[in-house]
mmCIF file of C-alpha atoms and ligand atoms in Angstrom:
data_model
loop_
_atom_site.group_PDB
_atom_site.id
_atom_site.type_symbol
_atom_site.label_atom_id
_atom_site.label_comp_id
_atom_site.label_asym_id
_atom_site.label_seq_id
_atom_site.Cartn_x
_atom_site.Cartn_y
_atom_site.Cartn_z
ATOM 1 C CA MET A 165 24.807 -6.234 4.602
ATOM 2 C CA ALA A 166 22.574 -3.280 3.703
ATOM 3 C CA SER A 167 24.183 0.135 3.814
ATOM 4 C CA LEU A 168 23.335 2.445 6.643
ATOM 5 C CA ARG A 169 22.495 6.114 6.358
ATOM 6 C CA SER A 170 22.888 8.770 9.070
ATOM 7 C CA MET A 171 20.168 11.385 9.187
ATOM 8 C CA GLU A 172 18.612 13.932 11.479
ATOM 9 C CA LEU A 173 14.891 13.769 11.975
ATOM 10 C CA ASN A 174 12.923 16.721 13.433
ATOM 11 C CA ILE A 175 10.182 15.078 15.480
ATOM 12 C CA ASN A 176 7.848 17.278 17.492
ATOM 13 C CA GLY A 177 10.427 20.070 17.408
ATOM 14 C CA VAL A 178 13.327 17.917 18.629
ATOM 15 C CA LEU A 179 16.205 16.867 16.392
ATOM 16 C CA HIS A 180 17.101 13.164 16.565
ATOM 17 C CA ALA A 181 20.243 11.789 14.968
ATOM 18 C CA VAL A 182 19.616 8.263 13.717
ATOM 19 C CA THR A 183 21.465 5.765 11.540
ATOM 20 C CA LEU A 184 19.120 3.578 9.577
ATOM 21 C CA GLU A 185 18.881 1.482 6.462
ATOM 22 C CA PRO A 186 17.464 3.689 3.696
ATOM 23 C CA ARG A 187 14.470 1.361 3.360
ATOM 24 C CA VAL A 188 13.279 1.938 6.930
ATOM 25 C CA THR A 189 9.871 3.585 7.039
ATOM 26 C CA LEU A 190 9.104 6.643 9.075
ATOM 27 C CA LEU A 191 6.702 4.492 11.075
ATOM 28 C CA ASP A 192 9.417 1.991 12.075
ATOM 29 C CA ALA A 193 11.888 4.807 12.743
ATOM 30 C CA LEU A 194 9.396 6.392 15.157
ATOM 31 C CA ARG A 195 8.304 3.253 16.900
ATOM 32 C CA GLU A 196 11.413 1.081 16.908
ATOM 33 C CA HIS A 197 14.282 3.537 16.842
ATOM 34 C CA LEU A 198 12.924 6.582 18.677
ATOM 35 C CA GLY A 199 10.566 4.941 21.137
ATOM 36 C CA LEU A 200 7.595 7.027 19.953
ATOM 37 C CA THR A 201 4.977 4.282 20.014
ATOM 38 C CA GLY A 202 1.932 6.555 20.033
ATOM 39 C CA THR A 203 1.812 6.203 16.252
ATOM 40 C CA LYS A 204 0.273 2.800 15.594
ATOM 41 C CA LYS A 205 0.978 0.115 13.037
ATOM 42 C CA GLY A 206 -2.199 -1.455 11.709
ATOM 43 C CA CYS A 207 -1.883 -2.784 8.164
ATOM 44 C CA ASP A 208 1.612 -1.429 7.306
ATOM 45 C CA GLN A 209 0.268 -1.089 3.747
ATOM 46 C CA GLY A 210 -1.428 2.289 3.570
ATOM 47 C CA GLN A 211 -4.927 1.012 4.148
ATOM 48 C CA CYS A 212 -5.958 1.757 7.719
ATOM 49 C CA GLY A 213 -4.714 5.194 8.725
ATOM 50 C CA ALA A 214 -3.440 4.050 12.137
ATOM 51 C CA CYS A 215 0.017 5.418 11.336
ATOM 52 C CA THR A 216 -1.119 8.951 10.366
ATOM 53 C CA VAL A 217 1.332 11.708 11.298
ATOM 54 C CA HIS A 218 1.973 15.205 9.915
ATOM 55 C CA VAL A 219 4.962 16.146 7.822
ATOM 56 C CA ASP A 220 5.336 19.906 7.361
ATOM 57 C CA GLY A 221 1.776 20.238 8.621
ATOM 58 C CA GLU A 222 0.212 17.816 6.144
ATOM 59 C CA ARG A 223 -1.006 14.387 7.059
ATOM 60 C CA VAL A 224 0.900 11.428 5.695
ATOM 61 C CA LEU A 225 0.859 7.710 6.230
ATOM 62 C CA ALA A 226 4.072 6.937 8.104
ATOM 63 C CA CYS A 227 4.032 3.324 6.851
ATOM 64 C CA LEU A 228 4.285 4.556 3.238
ATOM 65 C CA THR A 229 6.874 7.199 3.935
ATOM 66 C CA LEU A 230 10.574 6.450 4.221
ATOM 67 C CA ALA A 231 12.376 7.977 7.168
ATOM 68 C CA VAL A 232 14.868 9.545 4.716
ATOM 69 C CA GLN A 233 12.008 11.387 3.025
ATOM 70 C CA ALA A 234 11.314 13.144 6.312
ATOM 71 C CA GLU A 235 14.827 14.507 6.589
ATOM 72 C CA GLY A 236 14.856 18.295 6.782
ATOM 73 C CA ARG A 237 11.105 18.412 7.375
ATOM 74 C CA GLU A 238 8.984 18.855 10.506
ATOM 75 C CA VAL A 239 7.304 15.708 11.693
ATOM 76 C CA THR A 240 4.508 15.893 14.216
ATOM 77 C CA THR A 241 3.236 12.773 15.947
ATOM 78 C CA ILE A 242 0.459 12.274 18.488
ATOM 79 C CA GLU A 243 3.058 12.822 21.235
ATOM 80 C CA GLY A 244 3.623 16.332 19.918
ATOM 81 C CA LEU A 245 0.026 17.463 20.084
ATOM 82 C CA SER A 246 -0.429 17.943 23.793
ATOM 83 C CA GLY A 247 1.231 20.793 25.687
ATOM 84 C CA GLU A 248 4.436 20.285 27.634
ATOM 85 C CA ASP A 249 2.425 20.279 30.847
ATOM 86 C CA GLY A 250 0.221 17.484 29.457
ATOM 87 C CA THR A 251 -2.668 19.775 28.457
ATOM 88 C CA LEU A 252 -4.602 17.987 25.748
ATOM 89 C CA ASP A 253 -5.082 19.462 22.301
ATOM 90 C CA VAL A 254 -8.635 20.574 21.635
ATOM 91 C CA VAL A 255 -9.118 17.555 19.322
ATOM 92 C CA GLN A 256 -7.876 15.073 21.945
ATOM 93 C CA GLN A 257 -10.170 16.671 24.503
ATOM 94 C CA ALA A 258 -13.143 16.391 22.161
ATOM 95 C CA PHE A 259 -12.391 12.673 21.542
ATOM 96 C CA LEU A 260 -12.517 12.101 25.294
ATOM 97 C CA GLU A 261 -15.707 14.076 25.774
ATOM 98 C CA GLU A 262 -17.529 12.428 22.856
ATOM 99 C CA ASP A 263 -16.415 8.813 23.666
ATOM 100 C CA ALA A 264 -14.812 8.705 20.225
ATOM 101 C CA PHE A 265 -12.957 5.437 20.849
ATOM 102 C CA GLN A 266 -13.263 1.986 22.336
ATOM 103 C CA CYS A 267 -10.025 0.009 22.215
ATOM 104 C CA GLY A 268 -8.098 3.152 21.241
ATOM 105 C CA TYR A 269 -5.832 1.519 18.689
ATOM 106 C CA CYS A 270 -6.969 3.681 15.795
ATOM 107 C CA THR A 271 -7.250 6.815 17.908
ATOM 108 C CA PRO A 272 -3.841 8.459 17.442
ATOM 109 C CA GLY A 273 -4.279 8.250 13.654
ATOM 110 C CA GLN A 274 -7.864 9.459 13.911
ATOM 111 C CA VAL A 275 -6.751 12.418 15.992
ATOM 112 C CA MET A 276 -3.960 13.350 13.620
ATOM 113 C CA SER A 277 -6.361 13.153 10.662
ATOM 114 C CA ALA A 278 -8.941 15.149 12.596
ATOM 115 C CA VAL A 279 -6.452 17.955 13.248
ATOM 116 C CA ALA A 280 -5.708 18.103 9.528
ATOM 117 C CA CYS A 281 -9.425 17.928 8.687
ATOM 118 C CA ILE A 282 -10.158 20.986 10.790
ATOM 119 C CA ARG A 283 -7.019 22.896 9.817
ATOM 120 C CA GLU A 284 -7.679 22.346 6.096
ATOM 121 C CA GLY A 285 -11.332 23.420 6.369
ATOM 122 C CA HIS A 286 -13.025 20.083 5.743
ATOM 123 C CA ALA A 287 -15.065 19.979 8.948
ATOM 124 C CA GLY A 288 -18.026 22.096 7.771
ATOM 125 C CA THR A 289 -20.549 19.218 7.742
ATOM 126 C CA ASP A 290 -20.682 15.666 9.035
ATOM 127 C CA ALA A 291 -20.575 14.383 5.442
ATOM 128 C CA GLU A 292 -17.398 16.373 4.785
ATOM 129 C CA ILE A 293 -15.813 15.083 7.985
ATOM 130 C CA ARG A 294 -16.709 11.494 7.077
ATOM 131 C CA GLU A 295 -15.234 11.895 3.635
ATOM 132 C CA PHE A 296 -11.971 13.439 4.837
ATOM 133 C CA MET A 297 -11.654 10.815 7.583
ATOM 134 C CA ALA A 298 -12.539 7.891 5.351
ATOM 135 C CA GLY A 299 -8.968 6.592 5.231
ATOM 136 C CA ASN A 300 -8.927 6.091 8.994
ATOM 137 C CA LEU A 301 -10.538 2.775 9.798
ATOM 138 C CA CYS A 302 -11.938 1.863 13.177
ATOM 139 C CA ARG A 303 -12.493 -1.815 13.821
ATOM 140 C CA CYS A 304 -14.546 -0.927 16.882
ATOM 141 C CA GLY A 305 -16.958 1.108 14.776
ATOM 142 C CA ALA A 306 -16.660 4.275 16.849
ATOM 143 C CA TYR A 307 -17.401 6.405 13.795
ATOM 144 C CA ASN A 308 -20.344 8.326 15.212
ATOM 145 C CA GLY A 309 -18.343 9.416 18.204
ATOM 146 C CA ILE A 310 -15.378 10.298 15.993
ATOM 147 C CA VAL A 311 -17.497 12.550 13.760
ATOM 148 C CA ALA A 312 -19.074 14.148 16.795
ATOM 149 C CA ALA A 313 -15.628 14.826 18.252
ATOM 150 C CA VAL A 314 -14.315 16.371 15.043
ATOM 151 C CA ARG A 315 -17.454 18.543 14.803
ATOM 152 C CA LYS A 316 -17.062 19.666 18.416
ATOM 153 C CA ALA A 317 -13.349 20.403 18.085
ATOM 154 C CA ALA A 318 -13.967 22.324 14.851
ATOM 155 C CA GLN A 319 -16.591 24.437 16.579
ATOM 156 C CA SER A 320 -14.333 25.261 19.453
ATOM 157 C CA VAL A 321 -11.448 26.147 17.121
ATOM 158 C CA GLU A 322 -13.840 28.406 15.186
ATOM 159 C CA GLY A 323 -15.063 29.927 18.431
ATOM 160 C CA ALA A 324 -11.475 30.609 19.515
ATOM 161 C CA THR A 325 -10.579 32.319 16.229
ATOM 162 C CA ALA A 326 -13.867 34.200 15.712
HETATM 163 S S1 FES B 604 -0.343 1.175 9.233
HETATM 164 FE FE1 FES B 604 -0.140 2.749 7.803
HETATM 165 S S2 FES B 604 -2.026 2.825 6.817
HETATM 166 FE FE2 FES B 604 -2.186 1.092 8.121
HETATM 167 S S1 FES B 605 -11.364 2.442 18.810
HETATM 168 FE FE1 FES B 605 -10.796 0.363 18.400
HETATM 169 S S2 FES B 605 -10.124 0.401 16.380
HETATM 170 FE FE2 FES B 605 -10.988 2.356 16.678
#
């Protein structure tokens, strides 16, 4: 039987003690052990972006990250973006307003990438947005809405900090 490893994971500001096999991915730890199913599993091979989360503020693919690698770091998932009272993050709001999804399966990953896109200053033009978001696939083809949402959210973040 595989050995188990106890660890503490800081997810959305809350510490969770879990005991897992060392080979368990962050994605499976979130979805199957912590009940945080907002982060989606698409390909499970680093090719679709559905599992995008942030670790210490940088986006990572949770299917290519081991849970043990997240120990001692701050993980943010889609569940951690909205306010405690349910207020949507500016990016989530923009996705709603711009109809940036159809089935919604890719949306949590798109939103997490979009937050990083804006925070890291890659939302200056539509071409820049498309390039930064290129790893997040959308089988429904909602790309125009997604770019529009990122542009809108970037403008409102800029407006708020100007
Ligand atoms: S599920 Fe991780 S990139 Fe597709
Ligand atoms: S909205 Fe369906 S996969 Fe993107």
